[in-house]
mmCIF file of C-alpha atoms in Angstrom:
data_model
loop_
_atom_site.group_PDB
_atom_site.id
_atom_site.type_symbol
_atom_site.label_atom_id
_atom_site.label_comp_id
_atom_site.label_asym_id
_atom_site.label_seq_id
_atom_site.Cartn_x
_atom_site.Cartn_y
_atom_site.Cartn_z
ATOM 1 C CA UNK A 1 0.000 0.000 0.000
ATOM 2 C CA UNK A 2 3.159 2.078 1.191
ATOM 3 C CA UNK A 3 4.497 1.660 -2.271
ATOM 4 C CA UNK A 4 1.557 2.014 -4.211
ATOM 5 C CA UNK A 5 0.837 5.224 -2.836
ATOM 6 C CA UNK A 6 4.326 6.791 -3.107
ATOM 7 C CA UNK A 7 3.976 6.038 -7.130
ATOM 8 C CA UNK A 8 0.835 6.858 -7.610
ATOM 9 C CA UNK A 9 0.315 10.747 -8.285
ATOM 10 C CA UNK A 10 -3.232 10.520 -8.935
ATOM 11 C CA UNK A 11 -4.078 8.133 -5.927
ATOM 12 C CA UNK A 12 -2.592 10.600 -3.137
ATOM 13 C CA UNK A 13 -4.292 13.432 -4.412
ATOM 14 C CA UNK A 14 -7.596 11.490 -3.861
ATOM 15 C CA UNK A 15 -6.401 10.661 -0.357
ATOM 16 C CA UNK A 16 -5.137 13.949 0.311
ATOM 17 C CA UNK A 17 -8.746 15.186 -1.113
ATOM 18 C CA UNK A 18 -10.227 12.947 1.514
ATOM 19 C CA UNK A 19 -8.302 13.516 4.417
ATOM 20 C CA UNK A 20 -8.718 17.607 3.809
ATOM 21 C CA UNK A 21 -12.655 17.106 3.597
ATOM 22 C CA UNK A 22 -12.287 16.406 7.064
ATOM 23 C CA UNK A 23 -11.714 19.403 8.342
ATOM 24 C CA UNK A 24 -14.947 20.385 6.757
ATOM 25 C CA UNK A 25 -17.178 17.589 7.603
ATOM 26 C CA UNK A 26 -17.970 18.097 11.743
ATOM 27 C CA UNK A 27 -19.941 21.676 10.810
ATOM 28 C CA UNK A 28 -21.571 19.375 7.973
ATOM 29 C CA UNK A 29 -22.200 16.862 10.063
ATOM 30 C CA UNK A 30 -23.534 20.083 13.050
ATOM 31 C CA UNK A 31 -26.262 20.968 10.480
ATOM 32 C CA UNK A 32 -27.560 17.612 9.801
ATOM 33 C CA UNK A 33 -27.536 16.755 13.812
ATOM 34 C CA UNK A 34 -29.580 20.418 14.257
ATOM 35 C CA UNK A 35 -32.360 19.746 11.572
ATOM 36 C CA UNK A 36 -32.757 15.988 12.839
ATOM 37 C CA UNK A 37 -33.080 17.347 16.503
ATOM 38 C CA UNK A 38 -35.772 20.235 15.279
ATOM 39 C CA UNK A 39 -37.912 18.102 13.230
ATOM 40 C CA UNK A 40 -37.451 14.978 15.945
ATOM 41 C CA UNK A 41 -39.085 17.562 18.663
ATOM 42 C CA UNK A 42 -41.329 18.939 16.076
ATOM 43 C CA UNK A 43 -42.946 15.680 15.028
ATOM 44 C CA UNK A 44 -43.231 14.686 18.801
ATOM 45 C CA UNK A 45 -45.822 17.776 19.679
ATOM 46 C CA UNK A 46 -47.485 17.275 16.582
ATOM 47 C CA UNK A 47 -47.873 13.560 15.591
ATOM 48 C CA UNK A 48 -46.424 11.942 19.028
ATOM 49 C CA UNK A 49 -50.322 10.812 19.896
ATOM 50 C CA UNK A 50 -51.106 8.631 17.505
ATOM 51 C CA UNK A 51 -52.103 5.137 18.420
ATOM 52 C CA UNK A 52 -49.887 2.789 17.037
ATOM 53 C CA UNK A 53 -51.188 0.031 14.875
ATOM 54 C CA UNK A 54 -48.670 -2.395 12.806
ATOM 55 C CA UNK A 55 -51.038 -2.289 9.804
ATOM 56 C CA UNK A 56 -49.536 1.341 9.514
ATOM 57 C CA UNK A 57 -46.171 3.130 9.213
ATOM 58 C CA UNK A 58 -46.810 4.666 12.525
ATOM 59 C CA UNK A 59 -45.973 0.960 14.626
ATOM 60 C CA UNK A 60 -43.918 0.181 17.671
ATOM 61 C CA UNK A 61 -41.042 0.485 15.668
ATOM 62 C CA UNK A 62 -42.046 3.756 13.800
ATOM 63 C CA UNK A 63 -43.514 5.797 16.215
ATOM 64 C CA UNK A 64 -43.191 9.852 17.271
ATOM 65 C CA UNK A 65 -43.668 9.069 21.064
ATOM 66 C CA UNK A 66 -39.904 8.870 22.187
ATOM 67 C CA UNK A 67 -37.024 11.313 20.539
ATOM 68 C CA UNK A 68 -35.072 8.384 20.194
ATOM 69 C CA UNK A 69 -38.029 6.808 17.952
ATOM 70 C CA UNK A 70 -38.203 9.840 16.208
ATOM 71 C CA UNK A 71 -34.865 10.646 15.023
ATOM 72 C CA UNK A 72 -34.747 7.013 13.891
ATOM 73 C CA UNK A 73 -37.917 6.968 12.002
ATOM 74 C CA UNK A 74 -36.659 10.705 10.646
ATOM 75 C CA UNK A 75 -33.521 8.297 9.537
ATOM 76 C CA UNK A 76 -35.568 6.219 7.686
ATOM 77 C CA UNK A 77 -37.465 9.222 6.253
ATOM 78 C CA UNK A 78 -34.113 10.895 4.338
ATOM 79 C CA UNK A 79 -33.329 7.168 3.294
ATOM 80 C CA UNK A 80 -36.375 7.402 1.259
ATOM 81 C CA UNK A 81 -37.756 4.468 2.387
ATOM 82 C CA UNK A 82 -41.968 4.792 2.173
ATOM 83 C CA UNK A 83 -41.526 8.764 3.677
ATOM 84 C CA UNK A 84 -44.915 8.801 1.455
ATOM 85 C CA UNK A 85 -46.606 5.605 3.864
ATOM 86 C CA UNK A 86 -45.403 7.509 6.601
ATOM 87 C CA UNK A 87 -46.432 10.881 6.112
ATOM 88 C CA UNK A 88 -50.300 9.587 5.236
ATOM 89 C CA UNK A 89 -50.096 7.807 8.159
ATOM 90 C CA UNK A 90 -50.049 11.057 10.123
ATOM 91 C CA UNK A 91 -52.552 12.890 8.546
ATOM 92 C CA UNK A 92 -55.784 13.966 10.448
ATOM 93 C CA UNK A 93 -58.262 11.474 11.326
ATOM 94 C CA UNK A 94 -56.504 8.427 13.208
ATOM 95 C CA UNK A 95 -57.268 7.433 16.357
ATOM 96 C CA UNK A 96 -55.048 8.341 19.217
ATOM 97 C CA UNK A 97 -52.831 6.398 22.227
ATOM 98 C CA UNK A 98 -54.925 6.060 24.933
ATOM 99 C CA UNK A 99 -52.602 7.132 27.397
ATOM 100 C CA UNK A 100 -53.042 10.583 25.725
ATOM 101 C CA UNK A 101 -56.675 11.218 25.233
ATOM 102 C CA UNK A 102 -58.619 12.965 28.367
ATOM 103 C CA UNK A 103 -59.330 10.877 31.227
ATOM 104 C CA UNK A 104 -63.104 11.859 30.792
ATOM 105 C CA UNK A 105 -63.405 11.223 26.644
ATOM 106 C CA UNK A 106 -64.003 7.255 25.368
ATOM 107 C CA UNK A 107 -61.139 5.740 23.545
ATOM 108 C CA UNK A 108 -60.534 6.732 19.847
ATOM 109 C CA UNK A 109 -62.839 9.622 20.567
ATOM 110 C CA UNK A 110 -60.032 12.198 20.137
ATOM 111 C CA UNK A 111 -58.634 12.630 16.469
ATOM 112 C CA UNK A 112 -55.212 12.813 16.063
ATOM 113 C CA UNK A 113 -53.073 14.011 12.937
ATOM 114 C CA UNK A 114 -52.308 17.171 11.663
ATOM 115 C CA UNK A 115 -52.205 18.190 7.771
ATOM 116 C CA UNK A 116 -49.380 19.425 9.114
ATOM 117 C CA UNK A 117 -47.607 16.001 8.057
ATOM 118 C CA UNK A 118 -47.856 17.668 4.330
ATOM 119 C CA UNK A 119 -45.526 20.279 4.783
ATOM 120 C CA UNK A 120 -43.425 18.841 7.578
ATOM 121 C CA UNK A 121 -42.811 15.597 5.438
ATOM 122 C CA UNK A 122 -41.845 17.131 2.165
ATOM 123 C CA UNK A 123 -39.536 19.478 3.473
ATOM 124 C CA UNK A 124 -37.631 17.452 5.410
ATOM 125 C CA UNK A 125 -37.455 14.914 2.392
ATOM 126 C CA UNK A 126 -36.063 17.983 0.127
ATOM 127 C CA UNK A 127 -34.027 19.238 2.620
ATOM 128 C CA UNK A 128 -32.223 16.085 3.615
ATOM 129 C CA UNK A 129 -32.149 14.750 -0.637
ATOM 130 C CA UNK A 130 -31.232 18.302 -2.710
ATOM 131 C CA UNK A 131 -29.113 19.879 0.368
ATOM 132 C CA UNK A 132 -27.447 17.932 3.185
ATOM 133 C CA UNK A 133 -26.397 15.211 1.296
ATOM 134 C CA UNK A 134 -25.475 16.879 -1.527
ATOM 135 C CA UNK A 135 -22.935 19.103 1.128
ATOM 136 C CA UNK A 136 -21.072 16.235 1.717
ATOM 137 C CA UNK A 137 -20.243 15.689 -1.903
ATOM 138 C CA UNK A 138 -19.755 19.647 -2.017
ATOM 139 C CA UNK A 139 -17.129 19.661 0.417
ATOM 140 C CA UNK A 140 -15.237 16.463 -1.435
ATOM 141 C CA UNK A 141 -15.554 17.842 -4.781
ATOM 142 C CA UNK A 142 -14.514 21.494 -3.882
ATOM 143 C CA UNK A 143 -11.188 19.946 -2.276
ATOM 144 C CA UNK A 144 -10.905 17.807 -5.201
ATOM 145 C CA UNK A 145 -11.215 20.821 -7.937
ATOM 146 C CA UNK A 146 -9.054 23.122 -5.513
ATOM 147 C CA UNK A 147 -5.672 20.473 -6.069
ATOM 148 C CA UNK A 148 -6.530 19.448 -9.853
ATOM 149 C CA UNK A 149 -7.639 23.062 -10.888
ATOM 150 C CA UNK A 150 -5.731 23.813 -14.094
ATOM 151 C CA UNK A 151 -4.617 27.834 -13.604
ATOM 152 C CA UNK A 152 -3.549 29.914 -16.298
ATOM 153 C CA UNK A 153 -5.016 33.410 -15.632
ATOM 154 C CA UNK A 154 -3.164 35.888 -14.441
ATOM 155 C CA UNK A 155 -3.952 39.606 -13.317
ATOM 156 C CA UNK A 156 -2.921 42.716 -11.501
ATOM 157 C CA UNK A 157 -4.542 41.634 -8.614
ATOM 158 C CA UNK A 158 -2.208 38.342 -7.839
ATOM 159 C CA UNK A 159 0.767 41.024 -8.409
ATOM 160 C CA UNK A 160 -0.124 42.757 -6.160
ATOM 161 C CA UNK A 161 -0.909 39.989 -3.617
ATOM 162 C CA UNK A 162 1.990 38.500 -4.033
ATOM 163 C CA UNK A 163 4.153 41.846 -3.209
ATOM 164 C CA UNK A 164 2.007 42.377 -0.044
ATOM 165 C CA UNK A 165 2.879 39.338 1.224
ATOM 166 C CA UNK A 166 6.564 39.347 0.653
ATOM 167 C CA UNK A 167 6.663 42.565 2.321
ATOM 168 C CA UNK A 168 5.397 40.690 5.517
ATOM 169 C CA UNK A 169 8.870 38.698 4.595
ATOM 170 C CA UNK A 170 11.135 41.786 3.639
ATOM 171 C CA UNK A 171 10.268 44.327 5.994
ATOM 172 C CA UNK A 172 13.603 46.360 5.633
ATOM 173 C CA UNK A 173 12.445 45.960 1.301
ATOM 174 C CA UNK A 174 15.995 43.701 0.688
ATOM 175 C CA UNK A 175 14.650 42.730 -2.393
ATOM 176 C CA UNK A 176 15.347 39.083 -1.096
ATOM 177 C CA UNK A 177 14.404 36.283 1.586
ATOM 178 C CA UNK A 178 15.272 33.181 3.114
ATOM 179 C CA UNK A 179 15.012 30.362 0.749
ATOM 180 C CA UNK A 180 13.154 28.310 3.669
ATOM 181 C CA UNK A 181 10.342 31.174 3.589
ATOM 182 C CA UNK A 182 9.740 30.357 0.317
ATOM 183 C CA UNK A 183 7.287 27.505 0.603
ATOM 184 C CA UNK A 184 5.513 29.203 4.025
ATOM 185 C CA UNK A 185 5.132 31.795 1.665
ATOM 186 C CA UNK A 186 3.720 30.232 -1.873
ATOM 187 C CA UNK A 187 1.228 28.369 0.496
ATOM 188 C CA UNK A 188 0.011 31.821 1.723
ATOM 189 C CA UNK A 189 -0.508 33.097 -2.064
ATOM 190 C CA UNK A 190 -3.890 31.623 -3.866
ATOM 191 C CA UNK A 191 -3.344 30.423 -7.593
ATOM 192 C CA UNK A 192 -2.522 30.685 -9.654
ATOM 193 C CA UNK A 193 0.746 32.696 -8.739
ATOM 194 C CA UNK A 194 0.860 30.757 -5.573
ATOM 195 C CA UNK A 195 0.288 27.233 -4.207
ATOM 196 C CA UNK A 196 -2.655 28.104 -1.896
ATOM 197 C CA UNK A 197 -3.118 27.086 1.933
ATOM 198 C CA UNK A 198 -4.379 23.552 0.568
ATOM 199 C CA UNK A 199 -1.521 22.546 -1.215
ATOM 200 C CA UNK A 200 -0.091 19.529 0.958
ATOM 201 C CA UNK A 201 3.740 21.206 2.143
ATOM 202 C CA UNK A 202 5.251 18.352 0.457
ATOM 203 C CA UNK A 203 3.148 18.527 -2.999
ATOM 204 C CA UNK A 204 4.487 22.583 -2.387
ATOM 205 C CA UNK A 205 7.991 21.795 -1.949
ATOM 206 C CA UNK A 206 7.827 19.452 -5.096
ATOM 207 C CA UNK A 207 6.288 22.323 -7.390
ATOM 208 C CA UNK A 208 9.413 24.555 -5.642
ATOM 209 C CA UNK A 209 11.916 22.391 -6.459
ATOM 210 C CA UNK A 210 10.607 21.433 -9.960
ATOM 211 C CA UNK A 211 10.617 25.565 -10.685
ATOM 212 C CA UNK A 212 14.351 25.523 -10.824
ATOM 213 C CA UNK A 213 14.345 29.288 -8.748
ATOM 214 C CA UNK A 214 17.934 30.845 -8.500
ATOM 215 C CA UNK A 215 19.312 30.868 -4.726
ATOM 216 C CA UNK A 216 22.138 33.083 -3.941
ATOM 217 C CA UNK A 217 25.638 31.807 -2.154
ATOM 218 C CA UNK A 218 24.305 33.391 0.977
ATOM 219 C CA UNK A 219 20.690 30.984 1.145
ATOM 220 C CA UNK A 220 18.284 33.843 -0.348
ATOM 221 C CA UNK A 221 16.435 34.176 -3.014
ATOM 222 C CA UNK A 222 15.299 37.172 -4.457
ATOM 223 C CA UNK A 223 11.865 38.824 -5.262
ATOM 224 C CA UNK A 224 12.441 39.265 -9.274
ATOM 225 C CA UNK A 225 13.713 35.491 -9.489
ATOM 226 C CA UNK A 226 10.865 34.387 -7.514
ATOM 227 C CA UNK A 227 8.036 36.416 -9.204
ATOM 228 C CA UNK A 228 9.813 35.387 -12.726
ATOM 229 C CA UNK A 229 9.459 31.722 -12.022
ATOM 230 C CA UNK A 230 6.164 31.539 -10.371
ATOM 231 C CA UNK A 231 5.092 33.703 -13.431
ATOM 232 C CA UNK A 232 6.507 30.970 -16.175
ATOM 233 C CA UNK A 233 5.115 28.314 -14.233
ATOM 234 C CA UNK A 234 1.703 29.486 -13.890
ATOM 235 C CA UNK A 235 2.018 30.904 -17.585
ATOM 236 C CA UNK A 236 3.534 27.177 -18.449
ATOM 237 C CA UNK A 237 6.399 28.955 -20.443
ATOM 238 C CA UNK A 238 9.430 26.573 -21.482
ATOM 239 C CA UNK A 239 12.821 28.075 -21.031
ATOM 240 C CA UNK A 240 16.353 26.382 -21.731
#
């Protein structure tokens, strides 16, 4: 594995796509746990009443009573599986658990249900189909397009970015900086002049080295030389 990955070019930027999707995924994973919680508390005040009756969706397995059995029958709801059964199942006119009808009304007297289930139903479906899930391939694919990204437009504006920042390098205005500054600071430029703060440091200090920058007898490098090469790189331009 070891070996296949240290060959593979393709394969590590996949991992590396997957590993920095991480970092992303907990305030993902925050939004799904908040919209489960609402709609779990929701659908207990509205629909937690009903009798159950295993000839219905609304059973002792599927049930609004508990918020345990209603986060895991909201589960099965953004799986898909028979929302439709389930959501029917709630509407107005079924009979209600005894323990929750009036002490002075006969049993099934009280209808429960809500048209509610309508609304609260569909746009939990939507919401979990067309946006949560679809998050989690945002965050993958945005990673993904940030390290494969082919860029070849340049304007003023990266200029002028990347002087600001090696100002924060060359305070005195040298003209140069330490050659181990370099990457910290290609990482701190976006592309296409610079590497970005996603680039992996070691993918960073491959692109460096492949750049063939001048380094001066004292360990510097200097701002010309470095804004030349980052130029011909991002510009692809072949020189002997």
């Amino acid at each position: 594995l070891v070996k296949l990955l240290s060959r593979g070019e393709g394969i590590r930027t996949l991992l590396w796509t997957f590993i920095k999707s991480f970092q992303a995924l907990p305030y993902v994973a925050l939004l799904i746990v908040m919209l489960f919680f609402i709609y779990a508390v929701i659908g207990m005040q509205v629909f937690g009443k009903i009798a159950l009756n295993d000839t219905t969706e609304i059973n002792r397995n599927n049930n609004f009573q508990t918020f345990p059995q209603a986060v895991l029958l909201l589960f099965r709801c953004a799986t898909g599986e028979a929302w439709q059964d389930i959501m029917l199942a709630c509407m107005p006119g079924k009979k209600c658990a005894p323990e929750s009808e009036p002490s002075n009304s006969t049993e099934g007297e009280t209808p429960c249900g809500s048209s509610f289930a309508v609304f609260y139903f569909i746009s939990f479906y939507m919401l979990c189909a067309f946006l949560i899930i679809n998050l989690f391939v945002a965050v993958i694919m945005d990673n993904f397009d940030y390290l494969t990204r082919d860029w070849s437009i340049l304007g003023p504006h990266h200029l002028d970015e990347f002087k600001r920042i090696w100002a924060e390098y060359d305070p005195e205005a040298k003209g140069r900086i330490k050659h181990l500054d370099v990457v910290t600071l290609l990482r701190r430029i976006q592309p296409p002049l610079g590497f970005g703060k996603l680039c992996p440091h070691r993918v960073a200090c491959k692109r460096l080295v492949s750049m063939n920058m001048p380094l001066n007898s004292d360990g510097t490098v200097m701002f010309n030389a470095t804004l030349f090469a980052l130029v011909r790189t991002a510009l692809r331009i072949k020189t002997e």
